[in-house]
Amino acid sequence: MKFASLGSGSEGNSLLVSPAAAEQQRRIVMLDCGFSVKEAERRLARLEVLPGEVAGIIVTHEHGDHIRGVFKFARRYDTPVWLSYGTYQAARADSDGVDVRFCRDDEPFQIAGLTVHPYTVPHDAREPLQYCISSERCKLGVLTDVGHKTERILSALAACDALVLEWNHDSDMLANSSYPYSLKQRIAGPHGHLSNAVAEEILREVDRSRLKLVIAAHLSQQNNRAELVEQRMAHVLQGELIAAEIACQHQGFGWKML
Ligand SMILES: [Zn+2]
Ligand SMILES: [Zn+2]
């Protein structure tokens, strides 16, 4: 299995996952498309993927940085879209002509030979889901846009070979930022985004028995710094043979083989 990112952060998110030796033409699972179709096409080309190779799009929730290009892309390339019923209710106005399929917490389904396993998270959206994607041999866990740590999150992400994990903000930088009070409250609240401290707790507590790679994602460009995240990841992973990287807004990250 391999995976890559088109970009990660509040200006747009999209992740690609593919079975490593896939023969079929449609061999890519796209997780969110928070970019315009034109921008998504440009970023796909950077990773040498044709839009027609996307077998399905799975959507986490209705916020623009995750859903912006989803339905237009799906219409243009005849791509089915999986999402929760709540996310569909929030975003259905744009979904005409799209092959929409519903998914829910703890009901796995298959796309392009991969098993997609949705799980519920606390975030200020109608029915947000995050996903683990696995092949026979390995498991990728994805977690962004989540306000606090839950037992459900820790159990869903147990024994992954790779994790893409939100490290949104440093709590002091957010508190001292020029953001309006209400926005600070929203981001730091129980249905907002993960602080570095809570992301560190999740990484510390999750079952890392198979983990080889962790990628920090959805970093705030205003309220976080890569060095702070790197320090915290290194603190948890010291003495373990686990690689750590940071996904960026503009480049995402290139293909990682599992
Ligand atoms: Zn987001
Ligand atoms: Zn969100």
JSON list of C-alpha atoms and ligand atoms in Angstrom, two decimals, residues 9-10 13 61 63 65-66 145 193 218, ligand 1:
[
{"chain": "A", "resi": 9, "resn": "GLY", "atom": "CA", "xyz": [-4.05, 22.54, 6.49]},
{"chain": "A", "resi": 10, "resn": "SER", "atom": "CA", "xyz": [-6.97, 24.94, 6.79]},
{"chain": "A", "resi": 13, "resn": "ASN", "atom": "CA", "xyz": [-6.77, 18.82, 2.50]},
{"chain": "A", "resi": 61, "resn": "HIS", "atom": "CA", "xyz": [-17.03, 16.25, 6.96]},
{"chain": "A", "resi": 63, "resn": "HIS", "atom": "CA", "xyz": [-16.00, 21.98, 6.10]},
{"chain": "A", "resi": 65, "resn": "ASP", "atom": "CA", "xyz": [-11.08, 22.69, 3.51]},
{"chain": "A", "resi": 66, "resn": "HIS", "atom": "CA", "xyz": [-12.21, 19.05, 3.10]},
{"chain": "A", "resi": 145, "resn": "ASP", "atom": "CA", "xyz": [-10.28, 17.87, 12.67]},
{"chain": "A", "resi": 193, "resn": "HIS", "atom": "CA", "xyz": [-8.93, 21.06, 16.67]},
{"chain": "A", "resi": 218, "resn": "HIS", "atom": "CA", "xyz": [-3.33, 20.08, 9.49]},
{"chain": "B", "resi": 1, "resn": "ZN", "atom": "ZN", "xyz": [-9.94, 20.93, 8.43]}
]
